[in-house]
Amino acid sequence: MENELKENTISRRKFLKRSGGLTFLVAGIGIPAFVWKKEESAENNVQISAWVHLSTDGTVTIYNPAAEMGQGTMTALPAIIAEEMDADWSKVKIEHSPVEPKIYGIPWGGGGRGGSMLTVGSRSVSGHFENLRQSGAQVRFVLMSNVAEKWGVNIDELETQPGMVIHPKTGKKISYGEIASFAKFPEEIPEIPTNKLKKVSEFRLIGKDFQRYDIPEKVNGSAIYSIDIQVPNMVYGMINRSPVNGTKPELNNEAELRKIPGVIEIVNLDYGIGFIANSIEAAQQAKYTADINWKGQTKADNHNSQSAYKEYETLAESGNSGSMVASSGDFSREIPNTRKVIQADYKNDYVYHAQMEPLNAVAWVKDGEAEVWAGTQGTDGARSAIANHLGIDFKAVNLHPCYLGGGFGRRSMNDFVLEAVDLSKAVNLPVKLIWTRTDDIQFGAFRPISLQRLEAGIDASGQIKAWKHVVVGTGGGLLGSGADIPFYDIPNKHIEVRNIDHGVRTKHWRAVGHGPNKFAIETFVDEIAIDQKTDPLELRRQLMKNHPRELKVLETVAKMSDWGGKIPQGRARGIGFAERSDSLAAGVCEISLDRKSGKIKVHKIWCALDAGIVVHPDNAKAQVEGSLVMGLSSVMLESITFENGEVQQNNFHDYPILRMEDAPERIDIEIIPSIERPTGIGEAGLPFMGAIVSNAFASLTGKRLRHMPFTPEKVLELLG
Amino acid sequence: MTTSFILNGKKVEVTAESDAILLWTLRERLHLTGTKYGCGISQCGACTIHLDGNPVKACIMPLSAVEGKEVTTIEGLSHNNSHPLQKSWISEQVPQCGYCHSGQIMQAAALLKKNPKPNRDEIIKHMNPVLCRCGTYTRIMKAIEKTIQNS
Ligand code: FES
Ligand code: FES
């Protein structure tokens, strides 16, 4: 079947123009489905979604709408379709879906179709789950109804096995590939009622262990990231960007730079100077030789991150009120009635994404069209940003999504994509723009710095009656996530964010505010427990007693780690709990301390997770392992500092991230079986890491670490 | 300037400016993009290749320095993922974003060639130069240990 859509984009056309077999263009819930035929109106394409192509040889191609940045959704999402359509997984091929948000996007909060294709917040599986099951079930329905017609039997007499429709009465069987050779589409594909979808107990793929689709090409160098793209006549771009956010460049030695062999063009950008050359070495030489004055007064000029904490303290003490995250009861009224008030401040420095693939993109701008290769978390956002930037139509932009060598939130920004477009436009050639690691750090967009003031009022019976949490920092909306504690029953709560804009770039970083906020909350809970001479597990049990699902997660980790049991000499443990993207996770770690060097070693981590139905358990565990380790890295080592608005770190020698020697020797993860809807997994292990290390450290030494990262210097200072 | 060397078992000649770097030559001049750029200053190991059998960082290696030598990249490690480490990497489902794993595998392969039965501490010491932001270290360790067991 040849399908062609006149008005569509290059990638879309190529995608639909497949010879042989059927492309299933399955309707959104309640929307009639259409088969693309040449004569059909192109208007329909906004209403349907194309998820599956079935070839006559039985190959099932499933289109993945999400960015693959390591989290494994390019496997998990197709597995959901394959499950309901009963595809033979060994015959499934996975390809990127076209960048068409109306078809492949999901609304915020999930459910339904159409919305953004942005891959963030661990929302891919949870947001697509219902739709993809429906789509898979509809494909199965089309196959079965065709067989029913051909065999002259009632569709209710038919069943499926992976890749086969069977008629149990007669024992007749037919493969999906054979069906593709004669199948016709019904005018309308009905919505398959939820009770006709598979029951959890009937799943053959979901919840089972199968391999990730992308791994074979990730062990031999053949996986293609945007940095690997080669286009004929491609040249190379590098950029010097303003060291202080907002300053403007003035290049002093342009003539000299133009003499460097290989340099093709020098491009003035709003916040930098671009160098285009016929090799990376030449572009880099121009970049390093450039003599640039940075002009203009900016807000960021005066920002000194270490002294910012003083401002935050003042703001925390002031009567100012910021924006409320949550409140219940009346904190101010109740606090004087409590027997004891406990207060503590926690701090966290800026942290940097440090995705292993530095930002880069390849762009080719030509005659009112643009072709771009990028590893981006927001393919549709990038596509429209490019269109707007060039003043051309969305359809004139052909964006090729590539694998992402890590995203963690940084690749949800499009700055690097638009830079590549600007450079290409300047020379009318395909340009590969590469950020050096130093660029990537110095022009980073960081998880914000913050100070967290916590205050709790304890009554005579040892109950926490009042709780106040004021988060003071920069980055506005990034600060509040995870500050609420809906699973701890405290009658009077006041949770508030106060923001100071320093004019520096901040951005979502894996788990966003949950990292700092859960550090503060879960450490503070332990401080209260110590004060009340209660076991920290016991205190959490009391606080959570009306939340059985949360409690179960906590109890599971306690059991896994044998909480309260014997611990080797010189070691101690800490516990914590956090929710993220609706998943629930609890962790315990075991540490030791080198008192001479001040170095903390985390030996083991136990983690229990409730994420509803888990589509791909082994990969879910990998995600938890990864988020624990990345969390640990940020807790122990990572700090970006600003002096007069300039980032002080340059590369991995002065922004160390966790290496193998500091990785835990063992990580045990238990996933709690569930039939509830899936929730986000990619960040769930990260938020409690700061607290469990601080809690273990307090148990070992009696001293409290309250400022992340817990570097050896801070540890030695604390130990005195 | 022309440099000749053995690349993945075949003789190659590359003509480039005298400041050419091995990493960029492999990637952009020879289009072998399995070897990755991560830091450019020998801090991350993403660019690890074998030079006469030893693991080296291609990002700080001038092209001229490999004249007459043998260079092996991830593309030259095996056919069809048949190296025992690649098999274990797949069975343990090690990679996430995957970007660091050319370097991880090349680094591990160099170790096992010299020392087929390293202990845990030796593995850690040897693998320490290669960073993984996705946090796959525990699986890397399992995959290496499994390879040793199976050999
Ligand atoms: S790129 Fe060579 S060590 Fe990082
Ligand atoms: S798998 Fe992503 S950096 Fe290692």
Short mmCIF file of C-alpha atoms in Angstrom, two decimals, chain A residues 141-503:
data_model
loop_
_atom_site.label_atom_id
_atom_site.label_comp_id
_atom_site.label_asym_id
_atom_site.label_seq_id
_atom_site.Cartn_x
_atom_site.Cartn_y
_atom_site.Cartn_z
CA PHE A 141 -9.79 -5.86 16.58
CA VAL A 142 -9.08 -4.94 12.95
CA LEU A 143 -7.06 -8.10 12.45
CA MET A 144 -9.68 -10.29 14.07
CA SER A 145 -12.60 -8.76 12.20
CA ASN A 146 -10.84 -9.34 8.89
CA VAL A 147 -10.24 -12.96 9.78
CA ALA A 148 -13.84 -13.36 10.93
CA GLU A 149 -15.05 -12.11 7.56
CA LYS A 150 -12.65 -14.28 5.60
CA TRP A 151 -13.50 -17.43 7.51
CA GLY A 152 -17.17 -16.60 7.81
CA VAL A 153 -17.18 -16.95 11.57
CA ASN A 154 -18.32 -14.72 14.37
CA ILE A 155 -15.54 -12.52 15.74
CA ASP A 156 -16.39 -13.68 19.25
CA GLU A 157 -15.22 -17.16 18.34
CA LEU A 158 -11.74 -15.90 17.60
CA GLU A 159 -8.79 -15.50 19.93
CA THR A 160 -5.24 -14.37 19.53
CA GLN A 161 -1.86 -15.69 20.50
CA PRO A 162 1.25 -13.64 19.91
CA GLY A 163 1.30 -12.93 16.18
CA MET A 164 -1.63 -15.24 15.39
CA VAL A 165 -5.39 -15.20 15.17
CA ILE A 166 -6.86 -18.58 16.09
CA HIS A 167 -10.27 -20.22 15.91
CA PRO A 168 -10.27 -22.68 18.80
CA LYS A 169 -13.39 -24.51 17.59
CA THR A 170 -11.70 -25.67 14.40
CA GLY A 171 -8.09 -25.26 15.40
CA LYS A 172 -7.51 -22.93 12.43
CA LYS A 173 -4.68 -20.38 12.73
CA ILE A 174 -3.45 -17.48 10.67
CA SER A 175 -0.43 -15.26 11.22
CA TYR A 176 -0.63 -11.48 11.44
CA GLY A 177 1.67 -11.24 8.42
CA GLU A 178 -0.74 -13.27 6.29
CA ILE A 179 -3.65 -11.14 7.45
CA ALA A 180 -1.78 -8.04 6.30
CA SER A 181 -1.87 -9.31 2.74
CA PHE A 182 -5.68 -9.16 2.50
CA ALA A 183 -6.91 -7.02 5.38
CA LYS A 184 -9.29 -4.16 4.77
CA PHE A 185 -10.17 -1.48 7.25
CA PRO A 186 -13.59 -1.07 8.74
CA GLU A 187 -15.05 2.40 8.21
CA GLU A 188 -14.91 2.92 11.90
CA ILE A 189 -12.98 1.18 14.59
CA PRO A 190 -14.93 1.06 17.80
CA GLU A 191 -13.41 2.01 21.07
CA ILE A 192 -12.59 -1.19 22.86
CA PRO A 193 -14.24 -1.09 26.27
CA THR A 194 -11.83 -1.19 29.19
CA ASN A 195 -13.25 -4.50 30.39
CA LYS A 196 -12.30 -6.04 27.04
CA LEU A 197 -8.68 -5.06 27.46
CA LYS A 198 -6.37 -7.64 28.96
CA LYS A 199 -6.44 -8.17 32.68
CA VAL A 200 -3.15 -7.68 34.48
CA SER A 201 -3.01 -11.46 35.00
CA GLU A 202 -3.26 -11.99 31.24
CA PHE A 203 -0.27 -9.86 30.34
CA ARG A 204 2.39 -11.72 28.41
CA LEU A 205 4.83 -8.84 28.07
CA ILE A 206 3.93 -6.13 30.56
CA GLY A 207 5.55 -6.88 33.89
CA LYS A 208 7.81 -9.53 32.39
CA ASP A 209 11.48 -9.30 31.67
CA PHE A 210 12.39 -8.67 28.09
CA GLN A 211 15.38 -6.87 26.63
CA ARG A 212 15.60 -3.22 25.78
CA TYR A 213 15.46 -2.59 22.08
CA ASP A 214 18.29 -0.08 22.00
CA ILE A 215 20.93 -2.00 23.90
CA PRO A 216 22.55 -4.06 21.11
CA GLU A 217 23.44 -0.90 19.20
CA LYS A 218 24.66 0.76 22.37
CA VAL A 219 27.41 -1.82 22.92
CA ASN A 220 29.08 -1.49 19.53
CA GLY A 221 29.07 2.22 18.81
CA SER A 222 26.38 2.07 16.14
CA ALA A 223 23.66 3.92 18.09
CA ILE A 224 23.33 7.36 16.51
CA TYR A 225 23.31 10.48 18.67
CA SER A 226 23.06 13.88 17.02
CA ILE A 227 26.79 14.43 17.57
CA ASP A 228 27.39 11.44 15.25
CA ILE A 229 25.41 12.79 12.30
CA GLN A 230 27.38 13.22 9.09
CA VAL A 231 25.93 15.29 6.27
CA PRO A 232 27.77 15.91 2.99
CA ASN A 233 29.53 19.29 2.93
CA MET A 234 29.00 19.69 6.64
CA VAL A 235 31.10 22.24 8.48
CA TYR A 236 31.63 22.77 12.20
CA GLY A 237 30.52 25.41 14.62
CA MET A 238 31.62 26.47 18.08
CA ILE A 239 30.47 29.44 20.11
CA ASN A 240 31.85 31.66 22.85
CA ARG A 241 28.92 32.56 25.07
CA SER A 242 28.57 35.29 27.64
CA PRO A 243 30.28 34.34 30.89
CA VAL A 244 27.77 36.43 32.83
CA ASN A 245 24.20 35.82 31.78
CA GLY A 246 22.86 38.69 29.70
CA THR A 247 26.11 40.38 28.67
CA LYS A 248 26.72 41.12 25.00
CA PRO A 249 29.85 40.31 23.01
CA GLU A 250 32.21 42.65 21.21
CA LEU A 251 34.90 40.86 19.22
CA ASN A 252 38.28 42.63 19.09
CA ASN A 253 40.33 40.41 16.79
CA GLU A 254 38.05 39.31 13.98
CA ALA A 255 40.68 39.90 11.25
CA GLU A 256 43.19 37.73 13.07
CA LEU A 257 40.67 34.93 13.55
CA ARG A 258 39.69 34.97 9.90
CA LYS A 259 43.30 34.16 9.05
CA ILE A 260 43.22 30.85 10.93
CA PRO A 261 43.35 28.13 8.27
CA GLY A 262 39.97 26.47 7.96
CA VAL A 263 37.90 29.28 9.45
CA ILE A 264 34.93 29.97 7.19
CA GLU A 265 32.76 32.48 8.97
CA ILE A 266 32.35 34.40 12.19
CA VAL A 267 28.80 35.01 13.33
CA ASN A 268 27.55 37.57 15.82
CA LEU A 269 24.87 36.20 18.07
CA ASP A 270 22.90 37.94 20.74
CA TYR A 271 24.85 36.38 23.57
CA GLY A 272 27.95 35.08 21.85
CA ILE A 273 30.20 34.83 18.84
CA GLY A 274 30.05 31.79 16.59
CA PHE A 275 32.98 30.36 14.71
CA ILE A 276 32.42 28.19 11.67
CA ALA A 277 35.28 26.20 10.21
CA ASN A 278 35.95 23.17 8.10
CA SER A 279 37.17 21.17 11.08
CA ILE A 280 36.45 20.99 14.78
CA GLU A 281 40.10 21.73 15.50
CA ALA A 282 39.98 24.98 13.49
CA ALA A 283 36.66 26.07 15.01
CA GLN A 284 38.12 25.39 18.43
CA GLN A 285 41.26 27.34 17.68
CA ALA A 286 39.20 30.35 16.66
CA LYS A 287 37.11 29.97 19.80
CA TYR A 288 40.14 29.88 22.07
CA THR A 289 41.93 32.71 20.29
CA ALA A 290 38.96 35.06 20.26
CA ASP A 291 39.37 38.25 22.23
CA ILE A 292 35.92 39.36 23.32
CA ASN A 293 34.72 42.17 25.58
CA TRP A 294 31.47 41.41 27.32
CA LYS A 295 29.32 44.47 27.63
CA GLY A 296 26.38 45.58 29.66
CA GLN A 297 25.21 45.56 33.23
CA THR A 298 23.05 42.62 34.09
CA LYS A 299 21.19 41.34 37.07
CA ALA A 300 23.53 38.35 37.31
CA ASP A 301 26.60 40.60 37.73
CA ASN A 302 26.37 40.71 41.50
CA HIS A 303 25.48 37.12 42.09
CA ASN A 304 27.77 35.30 44.50
CA SER A 305 26.27 31.98 45.33
CA GLN A 306 27.94 31.37 48.66
CA SER A 307 26.90 34.72 50.09
CA ALA A 308 23.39 34.31 48.69
CA TYR A 309 22.63 32.03 51.64
CA LYS A 310 22.83 35.07 53.94
CA GLU A 311 20.16 36.83 51.89
CA TYR A 312 18.06 33.70 52.05
CA GLU A 313 18.33 33.58 55.83
CA THR A 314 17.19 37.17 56.06
CA LEU A 315 14.28 36.46 53.78
CA ALA A 316 13.39 33.31 55.70
CA GLU A 317 13.31 35.33 58.95
CA SER A 318 11.30 38.20 57.49
CA GLY A 319 7.56 38.42 57.67
CA ASN A 320 7.40 38.31 53.88
CA SER A 321 5.22 35.70 52.43
CA GLY A 322 5.87 34.11 49.11
CA SER A 323 3.74 31.63 47.28
CA MET A 324 2.01 28.88 49.20
CA VAL A 325 2.64 25.30 48.22
CA ALA A 326 0.22 23.82 50.73
CA SER A 327 -1.43 24.77 53.96
CA SER A 328 -3.87 23.26 56.36
CA GLY A 329 -5.00 24.11 59.86
CA ASP A 330 -3.35 27.19 61.32
CA PHE A 331 0.36 26.98 61.97
CA SER A 332 0.72 30.41 63.62
CA ARG A 333 -2.17 29.80 65.97
CA GLU A 334 -1.08 26.33 66.98
CA ILE A 335 2.67 26.72 67.32
CA PRO A 336 2.49 28.59 70.68
CA ASN A 337 0.37 25.78 72.05
CA THR A 338 2.98 23.11 71.44
CA ARG A 339 5.37 21.91 74.09
CA LYS A 340 8.54 22.10 72.06
CA VAL A 341 9.59 23.81 68.85
CA ILE A 342 12.35 22.36 66.72
CA GLN A 343 13.91 24.34 63.91
CA ALA A 344 16.62 23.68 61.35
CA ASP A 345 17.96 25.14 58.11
CA TYR A 346 19.14 23.05 55.16
CA LYS A 347 21.04 24.20 52.12
CA ASN A 348 21.86 22.91 48.68
CA ASP A 349 24.22 24.35 46.08
CA TYR A 350 23.47 24.63 42.38
CA VAL A 351 23.94 21.38 40.49
CA TYR A 352 24.64 20.80 36.82
CA HIS A 353 23.08 18.19 34.52
CA ALA A 354 26.38 16.75 33.27
CA GLN A 355 24.70 14.56 30.65
CA MET A 356 27.58 12.67 29.08
CA GLU A 357 26.90 13.89 25.57
CA PRO A 358 27.61 17.62 25.55
CA LEU A 359 24.94 19.70 23.83
CA ASN A 360 25.15 19.70 20.05
CA ALA A 361 22.96 19.72 16.98
CA VAL A 362 23.28 19.55 13.23
CA ALA A 363 21.28 22.06 11.20
CA TRP A 364 20.89 22.72 7.53
CA VAL A 365 18.91 25.79 6.62
CA LYS A 366 18.15 26.15 2.92
CA ASP A 367 15.54 28.04 0.85
CA GLY A 368 12.79 28.47 3.38
CA GLU A 369 13.31 24.99 4.78
CA ALA A 370 15.30 23.57 7.62
CA GLU A 371 16.54 20.10 8.28
CA VAL A 372 17.77 19.53 11.80
CA TRP A 373 19.15 16.58 13.73
CA ALA A 374 18.96 16.94 17.47
CA GLY A 375 18.78 14.97 20.65
CA THR A 376 15.99 16.86 22.32
CA GLN A 377 13.49 16.03 25.01
CA GLY A 378 10.93 18.15 23.19
CA THR A 379 10.91 17.26 19.52
CA ASP A 380 7.73 19.17 18.76
CA GLY A 381 8.82 22.17 20.80
CA ALA A 382 12.14 22.20 18.96
CA ARG A 383 10.40 21.94 15.63
CA SER A 384 8.11 24.89 16.31
CA ALA A 385 10.91 26.91 17.90
CA ILE A 386 12.98 26.47 14.73
CA ALA A 387 10.00 27.44 12.57
CA ASN A 388 9.33 30.57 14.65
CA HIS A 389 12.99 31.48 14.76
CA LEU A 390 13.30 31.34 10.98
CA GLY A 391 9.81 32.67 10.30
CA ILE A 392 8.89 29.58 8.30
CA ASP A 393 6.08 27.09 8.55
CA PHE A 394 6.17 24.22 11.06
CA LYS A 395 5.88 21.87 8.10
CA ALA A 396 8.98 23.32 6.49
CA VAL A 397 11.07 22.08 9.39
CA ASN A 398 12.23 18.51 9.19
CA LEU A 399 13.44 17.51 12.61
CA HIS A 400 15.17 14.17 12.96
CA PRO A 401 15.09 12.98 16.55
CA CYS A 402 18.27 11.21 17.61
CA TYR A 403 19.24 9.28 20.70
CA LEU A 404 20.08 11.54 23.61
CA GLY A 405 23.32 10.95 25.46
CA GLY A 406 21.47 11.89 28.61
CA GLY A 407 18.91 14.63 29.09
CA PHE A 408 17.97 15.03 32.77
CA GLY A 409 16.04 18.21 31.92
CA ARG A 410 18.79 20.11 30.10
CA ARG A 411 17.67 18.86 26.72
CA SER A 412 14.17 20.17 27.29
CA MET A 413 15.65 23.58 26.37
CA ASN A 414 16.21 24.42 22.73
CA ASP A 415 19.01 26.98 22.98
CA PHE A 416 21.56 24.66 21.39
CA VAL A 417 19.22 23.72 18.55
CA LEU A 418 18.54 27.33 17.60
CA GLU A 419 22.24 28.15 17.74
CA ALA A 420 22.96 25.45 15.16
CA VAL A 421 20.18 26.91 13.01
CA ASP A 422 21.68 30.40 13.27
CA LEU A 423 25.12 29.19 12.25
CA SER A 424 23.81 27.19 9.32
CA LYS A 425 21.75 30.11 8.13
CA ALA A 426 24.86 32.30 8.13
CA VAL A 427 26.75 30.04 5.72
CA ASN A 428 23.99 28.17 3.88
CA LEU A 429 25.71 24.91 4.73
CA PRO A 430 24.96 22.07 7.09
CA VAL A 431 26.64 22.88 10.39
CA LYS A 432 27.44 20.58 13.27
CA LEU A 433 27.48 22.71 16.39
CA ILE A 434 29.37 21.25 19.32
CA TRP A 435 29.48 22.61 22.84
CA THR A 436 32.70 21.82 24.63
CA ARG A 437 32.27 20.36 28.11
CA THR A 438 33.32 23.72 29.46
CA ASP A 439 30.61 25.44 27.41
CA ASP A 440 28.13 22.91 28.68
CA ILE A 441 29.01 23.70 32.30
CA GLN A 442 29.55 27.43 32.03
CA PHE A 443 26.44 28.03 29.98
CA GLY A 444 24.52 25.49 32.01
CA ALA A 445 21.07 25.93 33.44
CA PHE A 446 21.20 24.61 36.94
CA ARG A 447 19.05 23.07 39.60
CA PRO A 448 18.67 26.08 41.83
CA ILE A 449 20.39 26.81 45.08
CA SER A 450 18.08 27.03 48.07
CA LEU A 451 17.81 27.36 51.80
CA GLN A 452 15.06 25.50 53.55
CA ARG A 453 13.82 26.52 56.95
CA LEU A 454 11.84 23.91 58.78
CA GLU A 455 10.01 24.38 62.02
CA ALA A 456 7.94 21.83 63.91
CA GLY A 457 5.87 22.07 67.06
CA ILE A 458 5.65 18.93 69.19
CA ASP A 459 2.90 18.46 71.76
CA ALA A 460 3.10 16.79 75.14
CA SER A 461 2.40 13.35 73.75
CA GLY A 462 5.27 13.66 71.27
CA GLN A 463 3.04 14.24 68.25
CA ILE A 464 4.01 16.74 65.55
CA LYS A 465 1.16 19.23 65.69
CA ALA A 466 2.50 22.02 63.50
CA TRP A 467 4.90 22.08 60.55
CA LYS A 468 6.34 25.01 58.65
CA HIS A 469 8.59 24.74 55.65
CA VAL A 470 9.87 27.83 53.90
CA VAL A 471 11.94 27.25 50.78
CA VAL A 472 14.02 30.27 49.87
CA GLY A 473 15.99 30.26 46.66
CA THR A 474 16.13 31.24 43.05
CA GLY A 475 14.48 29.69 40.03
CA GLY A 476 10.84 30.43 40.94
CA GLY A 477 8.64 27.52 39.93
CA LEU A 478 11.49 25.04 40.15
CA LEU A 479 11.67 25.40 43.92
CA GLY A 480 8.35 24.07 45.12
CA SER A 481 8.10 20.55 43.77
CA GLY A 482 8.17 17.96 46.49
CA ALA A 483 7.81 20.45 49.31
CA ASP A 484 4.38 19.16 50.24
CA ILE A 485 4.04 16.10 52.47
CA PRO A 486 0.52 14.79 51.82
CA PHE A 487 1.38 11.38 53.23
CA TYR A 488 2.37 12.73 56.67
CA ASP A 489 -0.66 13.59 58.74
CA ILE A 490 0.18 16.80 60.54
CA PRO A 491 -2.85 18.95 61.40
CA ASN A 492 -1.28 22.38 60.93
CA LYS A 493 0.93 22.81 57.90
CA HIS A 494 2.39 25.86 56.23
CA ILE A 495 4.56 25.23 53.18
CA GLU A 496 5.79 28.20 51.22
CA VAL A 497 8.31 29.24 48.57
CA ARG A 498 10.11 32.60 48.57
CA ASN A 499 12.02 33.45 45.45
CA ILE A 500 14.88 35.83 44.69
CA ASP A 501 15.75 36.23 41.03
CA HIS A 502 19.52 36.34 40.59
CA GLY A 503 19.31 36.55 36.81
#
